[in-house]
Coordinates of C-alpha atoms in Angstrom, one line a residue:
M1 CA -53.3 -149.9 46.3
S2 CA -55.9 -148.8 43.7
Y3 CA -56.2 -149.7 40.0
L4 CA -55.7 -146.6 37.9
C5 CA -56.0 -146.7 34.1
P6 CA -53.7 -144.5 32.0
S7 CA -56.6 -142.6 30.6
V8 CA -57.7 -141.5 34.1
P9 CA -55.6 -138.7 35.7
R10 CA -54.2 -139.6 39.1
V11 CA -54.7 -137.0 41.8
T12 CA -52.2 -137.3 44.6
N13 CA -51.9 -135.7 47.9
V14 CA -48.6 -136.0 49.9
D15 CA -50.5 -135.2 53.1
Y16 CA -52.9 -138.1 52.7
V17 CA -54.2 -139.3 56.1
Q18 CA -56.5 -142.3 56.5
G19 CA -59.5 -140.7 58.2
T20 CA -61.6 -143.1 60.2
L21 CA -64.7 -142.7 62.2
D22 CA -63.5 -144.8 65.1
T23 CA -60.5 -142.5 65.8
L24 CA -62.5 -139.4 66.5
L25 CA -65.7 -139.9 68.5
D26 CA -67.4 -143.0 69.9
D27 CA -70.7 -142.1 68.3
P28 CA -70.2 -141.2 64.5
A29 CA -73.6 -139.7 64.3
A30 CA -72.7 -137.2 67.0
R31 CA -69.6 -136.0 65.1
S32 CA -69.6 -132.6 63.6
L33 CA -69.7 -132.5 59.8
R34 CA -66.4 -130.7 59.7
E35 CA -64.7 -133.7 61.5
T36 CA -66.5 -136.3 59.5
T37 CA -64.5 -138.2 56.8
F38 CA -66.5 -138.6 53.5
V39 CA -65.9 -140.7 50.5
V40 CA -67.7 -139.2 47.6
V41 CA -68.4 -141.9 45.0
D42 CA -69.6 -141.9 41.4
L43 CA -70.0 -144.9 39.1
E44 CA -70.4 -145.2 35.3
T45 CA -72.3 -148.3 34.3
T46 CA -73.7 -150.1 31.2
G47 CA -77.2 -149.2 32.5
G48 CA -79.9 -151.6 33.7
A49 CA -80.6 -153.1 37.1
P50 CA -77.7 -153.9 39.4
D51 CA -76.8 -157.6 39.1
G52 CA -73.2 -157.6 40.3
G53 CA -71.7 -156.4 37.0
G54 CA -72.0 -153.7 34.5
I55 CA -69.7 -151.2 36.2
T56 CA -67.4 -149.4 33.7
E57 CA -65.7 -146.9 35.9
I58 CA -65.3 -145.9 39.6
G59 CA -64.3 -142.5 40.9
A60 CA -64.0 -141.8 44.6
V61 CA -62.7 -138.8 46.5
K62 CA -62.0 -138.8 50.3
V63 CA -62.4 -135.5 52.0
R64 CA -62.6 -134.1 55.6
G65 CA -63.0 -130.6 56.8
G66 CA -62.9 -129.3 53.2
E67 CA -59.6 -130.9 52.5
E68 CA -59.0 -133.6 49.9
L69 CA -57.3 -136.7 51.5
G70 CA -57.1 -139.1 48.6
V71 CA -58.5 -140.3 45.3
L72 CA -59.3 -143.7 43.9
A73 CA -60.2 -143.8 40.2
T74 CA -60.2 -146.7 37.7
L75 CA -61.9 -148.0 34.6
V76 CA -63.5 -151.4 35.1
D77 CA -64.1 -154.3 32.7
P78 CA -67.9 -154.6 32.9
G79 CA -67.9 -158.2 31.7
V80 CA -70.7 -157.3 29.2
P81 CA -70.8 -155.2 25.9
I82 CA -71.1 -151.5 26.4
P83 CA -74.2 -150.2 24.6
P84 CA -73.6 -147.5 22.0
F85 CA -75.7 -144.9 23.8
I86 CA -73.6 -145.4 26.9
T87 CA -70.5 -144.8 24.8
V88 CA -72.1 -141.6 23.4
L89 CA -73.1 -140.4 26.9
T90 CA -69.8 -141.2 28.8
G91 CA -67.2 -141.5 26.0
I92 CA -66.2 -144.9 27.5
T93 CA -65.6 -147.5 24.7
Q94 CA -65.2 -151.2 24.8
A95 CA -61.6 -150.8 23.8
M96 CA -60.9 -148.6 26.8
T97 CA -62.1 -151.3 29.2
Y98 CA -60.4 -154.1 27.4
E99 CA -57.3 -154.1 29.7
A100 CA -59.1 -152.7 32.8
P101 CA -59.4 -154.9 35.9
P102 CA -62.8 -156.6 36.5
I103 CA -64.9 -155.5 39.4
E104 CA -63.8 -158.4 41.7
R105 CA -60.2 -157.1 41.5
V106 CA -61.2 -153.5 42.2
L107 CA -63.5 -154.1 45.2
P108 CA -60.8 -154.9 47.8
S109 CA -59.1 -151.6 47.2
F110 CA -62.4 -149.7 47.0
L111 CA -63.7 -151.2 50.3
E112 CA -60.4 -150.4 52.0
F113 CA -60.6 -146.9 50.7
L114 CA -64.2 -146.6 52.1
R115 CA -63.5 -148.3 55.4
D116 CA -65.0 -146.4 58.4
C117 CA -66.0 -143.4 56.3
V118 CA -69.4 -142.0 55.3
L119 CA -70.3 -142.7 51.7
V120 CA -71.6 -139.8 49.7
A121 CA -73.1 -139.9 46.2
H122 CA -75.6 -138.0 44.0
N123 CA -78.6 -140.2 43.9
A124 CA -76.9 -142.6 46.3
S125 CA -79.3 -145.5 46.0
Y126 CA -78.2 -146.1 42.4
D127 CA -74.5 -146.3 43.2
V128 CA -74.9 -148.2 46.4
G129 CA -77.2 -150.7 44.6
F130 CA -74.5 -151.5 42.1
L131 CA -71.8 -151.8 44.7
K132 CA -73.8 -154.0 47.0
A133 CA -74.7 -156.3 44.2
A134 CA -71.1 -156.6 43.1
C135 CA -70.0 -157.4 46.7
A136 CA -72.7 -160.1 47.0
R137 CA -71.9 -161.6 43.6
H138 CA -68.1 -161.9 44.3
G139 CA -68.3 -162.9 48.0
Y140 CA -67.3 -159.6 49.7
R141 CA -69.1 -158.3 52.8
W142 CA -70.7 -155.0 52.2
P143 CA -69.6 -152.7 55.1
N144 CA -73.0 -151.0 55.3
P145 CA -71.5 -147.5 55.8
K146 CA -73.6 -144.5 56.7
V147 CA -74.8 -142.9 53.5
L148 CA -75.5 -139.3 52.7
D149 CA -77.3 -138.4 49.4
T150 CA -76.6 -135.0 48.0
V151 CA -79.8 -135.2 46.0
A152 CA -81.9 -135.5 49.2
L153 CA -79.9 -132.8 50.9
A154 CA -80.5 -130.4 47.9
R155 CA -84.2 -131.2 48.0
R156 CA -84.4 -130.1 51.6
A157 CA -82.0 -127.2 51.6
M158 CA -82.9 -125.5 48.3
T159 CA -86.1 -124.1 46.9
R160 CA -87.6 -124.3 43.4
D161 CA -86.9 -120.6 43.0
E162 CA -83.2 -121.3 43.2
V163 CA -82.9 -124.4 40.9
P164 CA -85.4 -125.9 38.5
N165 CA -84.3 -129.5 39.4
H166 CA -81.7 -131.2 41.5
R167 CA -79.5 -132.8 38.9
L168 CA -75.8 -132.7 39.5
G169 CA -75.1 -130.5 36.5
T170 CA -77.8 -128.0 37.6
L171 CA -76.4 -127.8 41.1
A172 CA -72.8 -127.6 39.9
A173 CA -73.8 -124.7 37.7
H174 CA -75.7 -123.0 40.5
F175 CA -72.8 -123.2 42.9
H176 CA -70.2 -122.4 40.2
T177 CA -68.1 -125.4 41.0
V178 CA -64.5 -125.6 39.6
R179 CA -65.1 -129.2 38.5
Q180 CA -68.1 -129.7 36.2
P181 CA -69.8 -133.1 35.7
T182 CA -68.9 -134.8 32.4
H183 CA -70.4 -138.3 32.9
R184 CA -67.0 -139.6 33.8
A185 CA -66.7 -141.0 37.3
L186 CA -63.9 -139.0 38.7
D187 CA -65.1 -135.7 37.3
D188 CA -68.6 -136.3 38.6
A189 CA -67.3 -137.3 42.0
Q190 CA -65.1 -134.2 42.3
A191 CA -68.1 -132.0 41.2
T192 CA -70.2 -133.8 43.9
V193 CA -67.6 -132.9 46.5
E194 CA -68.0 -129.2 45.8
V195 CA -71.7 -129.5 45.7
L196 CA -71.6 -131.3 49.1
H197 CA -69.5 -128.6 50.6
A198 CA -71.9 -125.9 49.3
L199 CA -74.8 -127.7 50.8
I200 CA -73.1 -128.2 54.1
G201 CA -72.6 -124.5 54.2
R202 CA -76.4 -124.1 54.2
L203 CA -77.2 -126.6 56.8
G204 CA -76.2 -124.4 59.8
S205 CA -79.3 -122.3 59.2
F206 CA -81.4 -125.4 59.7
R207 CA -79.7 -126.3 63.0
V208 CA -77.9 -129.2 61.3
H209 CA -74.3 -129.5 62.6
T210 CA -73.6 -133.2 63.0
L211 CA -73.6 -136.2 60.7
G212 CA -76.7 -137.7 62.4
D213 CA -78.5 -134.4 62.0
A214 CA -77.5 -134.3 58.3
I215 CA -78.7 -137.8 57.6
E216 CA -82.0 -137.2 59.3
F217 CA -82.3 -133.8 57.5
A218 CA -82.0 -135.5 54.2
K219 CA -85.0 -137.7 54.9
A220 CA -88.5 -136.7 54.2
V221 CA -89.4 -134.9 57.4
T222 CA -92.2 -132.4 57.5
P223 CA -91.7 -128.7 57.8
T224 CA -93.2 -128.9 61.3
Q225 CA -90.7 -131.5 62.4
R226 CA -87.8 -129.4 61.0
R227 CA -89.1 -126.2 62.6
K228 CA -89.6 -127.8 66.0
R229 CA -86.6 -130.1 66.2
H230 CA -84.9 -127.6 68.6
L231 CA -87.3 -128.9 71.3
A232 CA -85.1 -131.9 71.6
D233 CA -82.0 -129.8 72.4
G234 CA -80.5 -130.1 75.9
L235 CA -82.5 -133.0 77.1
P236 CA -80.8 -135.6 79.3
H237 CA -79.6 -139.0 78.2
A238 CA -81.2 -140.7 81.1
P239 CA -84.3 -142.9 81.8
G240 CA -87.4 -141.0 82.6
V241 CA -90.6 -139.3 81.3
Y242 CA -90.9 -136.5 78.8
I243 CA -93.9 -134.2 78.5
F244 CA -94.7 -132.2 75.4
R245 CA -96.4 -129.0 76.6
A246 CA -98.4 -126.4 74.7
A247 CA -97.7 -122.6 74.9
D248 CA -100.1 -122.4 78.0
G249 CA -98.3 -125.2 79.7
R250 CA -101.0 -127.9 79.1
P251 CA -99.6 -131.4 78.7
L252 CA -100.2 -132.6 75.2
Y253 CA -98.4 -135.9 75.2
V254 CA -96.6 -137.9 77.9
G255 CA -94.1 -140.7 77.0
T256 CA -91.3 -142.7 78.6
S257 CA -87.9 -143.9 77.5
G258 CA -84.6 -145.3 78.8
D259 CA -83.0 -142.4 77.0
I260 CA -85.1 -139.2 77.0
A261 CA -82.9 -137.3 74.6
T262 CA -82.7 -140.0 72.0
R263 CA -86.4 -140.8 72.1
V264 CA -87.6 -137.2 71.8
R265 CA -85.2 -136.6 68.9
S266 CA -86.9 -139.5 67.1
Y267 CA -90.1 -137.5 66.9
F268 CA -88.4 -135.1 64.5
T269 CA -87.2 -137.8 62.1
A270 CA -88.7 -139.3 58.9
G271 CA -89.5 -142.5 60.9
E272 CA -92.2 -140.6 62.8
K273 CA -95.3 -140.8 60.5
R274 CA -98.2 -140.8 62.9
A275 CA -100.8 -138.2 62.0
R276 CA -101.7 -137.4 65.6
I277 CA -98.1 -136.9 66.6
S278 CA -97.6 -134.5 63.7
E279 CA -100.6 -132.5 65.0
M280 CA -99.2 -132.6 68.5
L281 CA -95.8 -131.4 67.4
A282 CA -97.4 -128.4 65.7
A283 CA -99.0 -127.4 69.0
A284 CA -96.0 -128.2 71.2
E285 CA -93.8 -125.3 72.5
R286 CA -91.5 -127.1 74.9
V287 CA -90.5 -130.6 76.2
E288 CA -90.2 -131.1 79.9
P289 CA -88.0 -134.0 81.0
V290 CA -88.6 -135.9 84.3
E291 CA -85.5 -138.0 85.1
C292 CA -86.1 -141.3 86.9
A293 CA -84.0 -143.8 88.7
H294 CA -84.7 -146.6 86.3
S295 CA -87.2 -147.8 83.7
L296 CA -89.8 -149.1 86.2
E297 CA -90.1 -145.7 87.9
A298 CA -90.4 -144.1 84.4
E299 CA -93.2 -146.3 83.4
V300 CA -95.1 -145.7 86.6
R301 CA -94.7 -142.0 86.4
E302 CA -95.9 -142.0 82.9
L303 CA -99.1 -143.8 83.9
R304 CA -99.7 -141.5 86.8
L305 CA -99.2 -138.3 84.7
I306 CA -101.6 -139.6 82.0
A307 CA -104.2 -140.4 84.7
A308 CA -103.7 -137.0 86.3
H309 CA -103.7 -134.8 83.1
A310 CA -105.4 -136.8 80.4
P311 CA -103.1 -135.6 77.6
P312 CA -105.2 -135.4 74.4
Y313 CA -102.6 -137.1 72.2
N314 CA -101.9 -140.2 74.3
R315 CA -103.6 -143.4 73.4
R316 CA -106.9 -143.9 75.1
S317 CA -106.0 -147.4 76.2
K318 CA -103.5 -145.9 78.7
Y319 CA -106.3 -144.1 80.7
P320 CA -106.9 -146.1 83.9
E321 CA -110.4 -144.7 84.4
R322 CA -111.5 -146.5 81.2
V323 CA -111.5 -149.9 82.9
V324 CA -114.7 -151.6 84.1
W325 CA -115.5 -154.3 86.6
L326 CA -118.2 -157.0 87.1
K327 CA -119.7 -156.6 90.6
L328 CA -121.9 -159.1 92.4
T329 CA -124.5 -156.9 94.0
A330 CA -125.2 -157.1 97.7
E331 CA -128.9 -158.1 97.9
A332 CA -131.0 -161.2 98.7
Y333 CA -130.8 -162.4 95.1
P334 CA -127.5 -161.0 93.8
R335 CA -126.8 -160.3 90.1
L336 CA -123.9 -159.0 88.1
S337 CA -123.5 -155.3 87.5
L338 CA -121.1 -153.4 85.3
V339 CA -119.3 -150.7 87.3
R340 CA -116.4 -148.3 86.7
A341 CA -114.6 -148.6 90.1
V342 CA -114.3 -150.8 93.2
S343 CA -116.3 -148.8 95.7
E344 CA -117.1 -151.5 98.2
P345 CA -114.0 -153.5 99.1
E346 CA -116.0 -156.2 100.9
A347 CA -118.1 -156.9 97.7
A348 CA -117.2 -159.4 95.1
Y349 CA -115.6 -157.9 92.0
L350 CA -114.1 -159.5 88.8
G351 CA -111.8 -157.4 86.7
P352 CA -110.6 -155.1 85.7
F353 CA -111.6 -155.3 82.0
S354 CA -110.1 -153.0 79.4
S355 CA -113.4 -152.6 77.7
R356 CA -117.1 -152.9 78.3
R357 CA -117.3 -155.5 75.5
S358 CA -114.9 -157.9 77.2
A359 CA -116.7 -157.5 80.5
E360 CA -120.0 -158.4 78.8
L361 CA -118.4 -161.5 77.3
A362 CA -117.2 -162.6 80.7
A363 CA -120.7 -161.9 82.2
A364 CA -122.3 -164.0 79.5
G365 CA -119.9 -166.8 80.3
V366 CA -120.9 -166.6 84.0
H367 CA -124.6 -166.7 83.0
D368 CA -123.9 -169.8 80.8
A369 CA -122.3 -171.6 83.7
V370 CA -124.5 -170.8 86.7
P371 CA -128.1 -169.6 87.1
L372 CA -127.5 -166.0 88.1
R373 CA -130.4 -163.8 87.2
Q374 CA -129.9 -161.3 84.5
C375 CA -132.8 -158.9 85.2
T376 CA -132.0 -155.6 86.9
L377 CA -135.1 -155.5 89.2
R378 CA -134.4 -155.2 93.0
L379 CA -136.1 -158.4 94.3
S380 CA -137.7 -158.9 97.7
T381 CA -137.8 -162.1 99.7
R382 CA -141.4 -161.2 100.7
T383 CA -143.0 -159.9 97.5
R384 CA -143.2 -161.8 94.3
T385 CA -142.5 -160.3 90.9
P386 CA -143.7 -161.7 87.6
A387 CA -141.1 -163.9 85.9
C388 CA -139.4 -162.9 82.6
A389 CA -138.9 -165.0 79.4
L390 CA -135.6 -166.5 80.7
A391 CA -137.5 -168.3 83.5
E392 CA -139.9 -169.8 81.0
L393 CA -136.9 -171.0 78.8
G394 CA -135.3 -172.6 81.9
R395 CA -132.3 -170.3 81.9
C396 CA -133.2 -168.6 85.2
P397 CA -134.4 -170.3 88.5
A398 CA -137.0 -167.5 88.8
P399 CA -136.1 -166.0 92.3
C400 CA -138.5 -163.3 91.4
E401 CA -141.4 -165.8 91.9
H402 CA -139.7 -167.4 94.9
R403 CA -139.2 -170.7 93.0
I404 CA -135.8 -170.9 94.7
S405 CA -134.9 -169.9 98.3
A406 CA -132.4 -167.2 98.9
E407 CA -130.0 -169.7 100.5
D408 CA -130.2 -172.1 97.5
Y409 CA -129.7 -169.3 95.1
L410 CA -126.6 -168.1 96.9
E411 CA -125.2 -171.6 96.9
R412 CA -126.0 -172.4 93.3
A413 CA -125.4 -169.1 91.6
A414 CA -123.5 -166.5 93.7
T415 CA -121.0 -168.7 95.6
P416 CA -119.4 -170.2 92.5
F417 CA -118.8 -166.6 91.2
R418 CA -117.2 -165.6 94.5
D419 CA -115.0 -168.7 94.5
A420 CA -113.8 -168.0 91.0
I421 CA -112.6 -164.5 92.0
S422 CA -110.4 -165.5 94.9
G423 CA -110.0 -169.3 94.6
D424 CA -111.1 -172.1 92.3
P425 CA -112.9 -171.1 89.1
A426 CA -113.7 -174.8 88.3
P427 CA -117.4 -174.4 89.2
L428 CA -117.7 -171.9 86.3
V429 CA -115.2 -173.5 83.9
D430 CA -116.4 -177.1 84.1
P431 CA -120.0 -176.4 83.0
L432 CA -118.7 -174.3 80.1
L433 CA -116.3 -177.1 79.0
A434 CA -119.1 -179.7 79.2
R435 CA -121.4 -177.5 77.0
I436 CA -118.6 -176.8 74.5
R437 CA -118.0 -180.6 74.2
K438 CA -121.6 -181.3 73.8
L439 CA -122.1 -178.7 71.1
S440 CA -118.9 -179.9 69.3
D441 CA -120.2 -183.5 69.3
A442 CA -123.4 -182.2 67.8
Q443 CA -121.3 -180.4 65.1
R444 CA -122.7 -177.1 66.3
Y445 CA -119.2 -175.5 66.0
E446 CA -120.3 -171.8 65.8
E447 CA -122.2 -172.0 69.1
A448 CA -119.2 -173.9 70.7
A449 CA -116.9 -171.1 69.5
V450 CA -119.2 -168.5 71.1
L451 CA -119.0 -170.3 74.5
R452 CA -115.2 -170.7 74.1
T453 CA -114.8 -167.0 73.6
R454 CA -116.9 -166.2 76.7
M455 CA -114.9 -168.8 78.7
A456 CA -111.6 -167.2 77.6
A457 CA -112.8 -163.7 78.7
L458 CA -113.9 -165.1 82.1
L459 CA -110.6 -167.0 82.6
R460 CA -108.4 -164.1 81.5
A461 CA -110.0 -161.8 84.0
A462 CA -109.8 -164.4 86.9
V463 CA -106.1 -165.1 86.2
R464 CA -105.3 -161.4 86.0
M465 CA -107.2 -160.6 89.2
Q466 CA -105.6 -163.4 91.3
R467 CA -102.1 -162.4 90.1
L468 CA -102.7 -158.8 91.1
S469 CA -104.3 -159.8 94.4
G470 CA -101.2 -161.7 95.5
L471 CA -99.1 -158.5 95.0
T472 CA -101.6 -155.9 96.3
G473 CA -102.0 -157.9 99.6
I474 CA -98.3 -157.4 100.5
A475 CA -97.8 -154.3 102.7
E476 CA -94.2 -153.8 101.7
L477 CA -91.9 -155.5 99.2
V478 CA -88.3 -154.6 98.4
A479 CA -86.8 -155.8 95.1
A480 CA -83.6 -155.3 93.2
R481 CA -82.2 -155.8 89.7
R482 CA -78.6 -155.3 88.5
H483 CA -78.1 -152.0 86.8
Q484 CA -76.4 -152.8 83.5
A485 CA -74.8 -149.5 82.9
T486 CA -73.2 -148.8 86.3
G487 CA -73.0 -152.2 87.9
G488 CA -75.1 -151.0 90.9
W489 CA -78.6 -152.2 91.7
E490 CA -82.0 -150.8 90.6
L491 CA -84.2 -150.8 93.7
A492 CA -87.9 -150.6 94.1
I493 CA -90.1 -150.4 97.2
V494 CA -93.6 -151.6 96.5
R495 CA -96.5 -151.2 99.0
H496 CA -99.8 -152.8 98.2
G497 CA -99.0 -153.0 94.5
R498 CA -98.0 -149.3 94.3
L499 CA -94.5 -148.1 93.7
A500 CA -93.6 -146.2 96.9
A501 CA -89.9 -145.4 96.2
A502 CA -87.2 -146.1 93.6
G503 CA -83.5 -145.6 93.4
V504 CA -80.2 -147.0 92.2
S505 CA -77.4 -148.0 94.6
P506 CA -73.8 -147.1 93.7
P507 CA -71.5 -149.7 92.2
R508 CA -69.3 -151.8 94.5
V509 CA -71.4 -150.6 97.5
H510 CA -73.8 -152.8 99.4
P511 CA -77.3 -151.7 98.5
R512 CA -78.6 -152.0 102.1
S513 CA -77.8 -148.4 102.9
T514 CA -79.7 -147.2 99.8
I515 CA -82.6 -149.4 100.7
D516 CA -82.8 -148.0 104.2
M517 CA -82.8 -144.4 102.9
L518 CA -85.5 -145.2 100.4
R519 CA -87.7 -146.8 103.0
I520 CA -87.5 -143.7 105.2
T521 CA -88.6 -141.4 102.3
A522 CA -91.0 -143.9 100.7
E523 CA -94.7 -143.0 100.1
T524 CA -97.1 -144.2 102.8
V525 CA -99.6 -146.6 101.3
L526 CA -102.3 -147.9 103.6
G527 CA -104.1 -150.2 101.2
P528 CA -104.5 -151.2 97.5
T529 CA -104.9 -147.8 95.9
A530 CA -102.7 -148.2 92.8
S531 CA -104.2 -148.4 89.4
T532 CA -104.3 -151.8 87.8
E533 CA -101.9 -150.7 85.1
E534 CA -99.4 -149.6 87.6
S535 CA -99.6 -152.9 89.6
E536 CA -99.3 -154.9 86.4
R537 CA -96.2 -152.9 85.3
I538 CA -94.6 -153.6 88.7
L539 CA -95.6 -157.3 88.5
S540 CA -94.0 -157.7 85.1
W541 CA -90.8 -156.1 86.5
L542 CA -90.8 -158.3 89.6
E543 CA -91.3 -161.5 87.5
R544 CA -88.3 -161.0 85.3
P545 CA -85.7 -163.7 86.0
E546 CA -83.0 -161.1 86.8
T547 CA -85.1 -159.4 89.5
R548 CA -84.3 -160.4 93.1
L549 CA -86.7 -160.2 96.0
V550 CA -84.9 -158.6 98.9
Q551 CA -87.5 -158.3 101.6
M552 CA -91.3 -158.8 102.1
S553 CA -93.6 -158.1 104.9
A554 CA -95.7 -161.2 104.1
G555 CA -95.6 -164.2 101.9
W556 CA -96.3 -163.8 98.2
A557 CA -98.6 -166.6 97.1
S558 CA -101.4 -167.6 94.7
P559 CA -104.4 -170.0 95.5
V560 CA -103.4 -173.6 95.2
R561 CA -106.3 -174.4 93.0
G562 CA -106.6 -170.9 91.6
A563 CA -107.2 -169.7 88.1
A564 CA -103.6 -170.0 87.2
R565 CA -104.0 -173.7 86.8
F566 CA -106.2 -173.1 83.8
R567 CA -103.5 -171.0 82.0
D568 CA -102.9 -173.7 79.4
L569 CA -106.6 -174.0 78.7
L570 CA -106.8 -170.2 78.3
I571 CA -103.8 -170.2 75.9
R572 CA -105.4 -172.9 73.7
A573 CA -108.8 -171.1 73.7
E574 CA -107.1 -167.8 72.7
K575 CA -105.1 -169.5 69.9
A576 CA -108.2 -171.2 68.6
A577 CA -110.1 -167.9 68.5
S578 CA -107.3 -165.9 67.0
G579 CA -108.3 -166.5 63.4
K580 CA -112.0 -165.5 63.8
D581 CA -113.9 -163.3 66.2
S582 CA -116.8 -165.3 67.5
T583 CA -118.1 -162.9 70.1
E584 CA -121.8 -162.7 69.7
S585 CA -123.6 -161.2 72.6
S586 CA -126.1 -163.2 74.6

């Protein structure tokens, strides 16, 4: 029951029906505007900021499909004096509100009237602000309805040639509404209803037909987003990859999502503000979906497509060819070399590193721990070469002048590096820790911080490589994870760290038959050929607690005294360095 003052006319409708969102479609945003129930609201207030009071009148009209379903209108005791200029503007005097109910008595009826409907107002933030403040002040839960602002709709749907501004009076005059705004709540609400219907009549030309489309249309989207939003039409609500393509078919951008249609639609909303994506949308002419069995397959396909096509608008960090490695050269006196790929599987490599800078930090850490030479000359065990300054400073054993034998050099310098890659990195970590403690004791904290950063880069690479080596060494691994939507199982067949097949078993059916079919059709992988990013995505999926290992061709293990035992040290070092970048080069 609503509170109605005698001075406010009651509008009745014998065919009143409580229209609710939950009785029509499961997704309110997908409902057509014709089937959506709106409550159009207008408030009169004493002015000022919303503080839970100050409301002098509420007018609300419930409509659906152009039909009026009900009205709620009442004066409200604002609890404070009404300023004279408000009385002049609205005609509401202090005496008129003397016997009116306070807002805390009106709210229950209003919230029930609004229940499960879309709130519409002209300059909605003002009205919603007062209503939310009143609910908070008097202990009522604000229902947080979907809100449609007729001001925002008018700004998007109308041009300056049609109306000089978007005030309610201007729009009502332009659309020749029967009800004209008078600065009284019910009159203004009824005028807003007619303006809303007129604006909805224009939205079809903008391909806006549902509530969700209208809410997004009212936001500040760019003309390009509005013009290209049809690219999201007809896409599947399924996990997979989507490819924005130019007119000539070139891939411009590749992305992945658990719901292709929803994700692509988000590119045409006000939430998308990235400049490079706006530029991409201007060039895009179609979106190609690639449905996948589950999220892991989608992530892997995204990486492979980016590596194959190098789309210009994807982040450069996703390009697998950007990684670098530290290679121990195969010569009498080995040294570290920065390379782009693993070309000699029998050689010792550390990595991959996401940037040249991080690789150089790790190399500096190795040079601080063991006496590996840093020159780039190719040395001979027969011919001597003049030593450089590092030998004079005692930072190199000078193999160039044969001050150290090839065997001793390998034992002191090269072997610790090889061991750190596949086994125990302590021969590198312990000398660095000792030097860090010594520098700290001498209060040379900046130098200690430099060593700490180098040690962290070295450890991070060793931990990462050993984790990946454990996976890439397995010829075949079958894993499963419960599919939340269907109740079946998400299945993945991994060979040498590469996704060879993916599928989903039907619910209430043993997954063995699906696994057998996937194994027959799976990609043949003869060795570790997957990109590091792909193997890491697979590893993250496998390490989730809900993933089950079904079958493996060999044991999955890490070195007993491997780099993983220094994980806590690595975490502490990264936390200590997080506030300041102490990464001076050697």
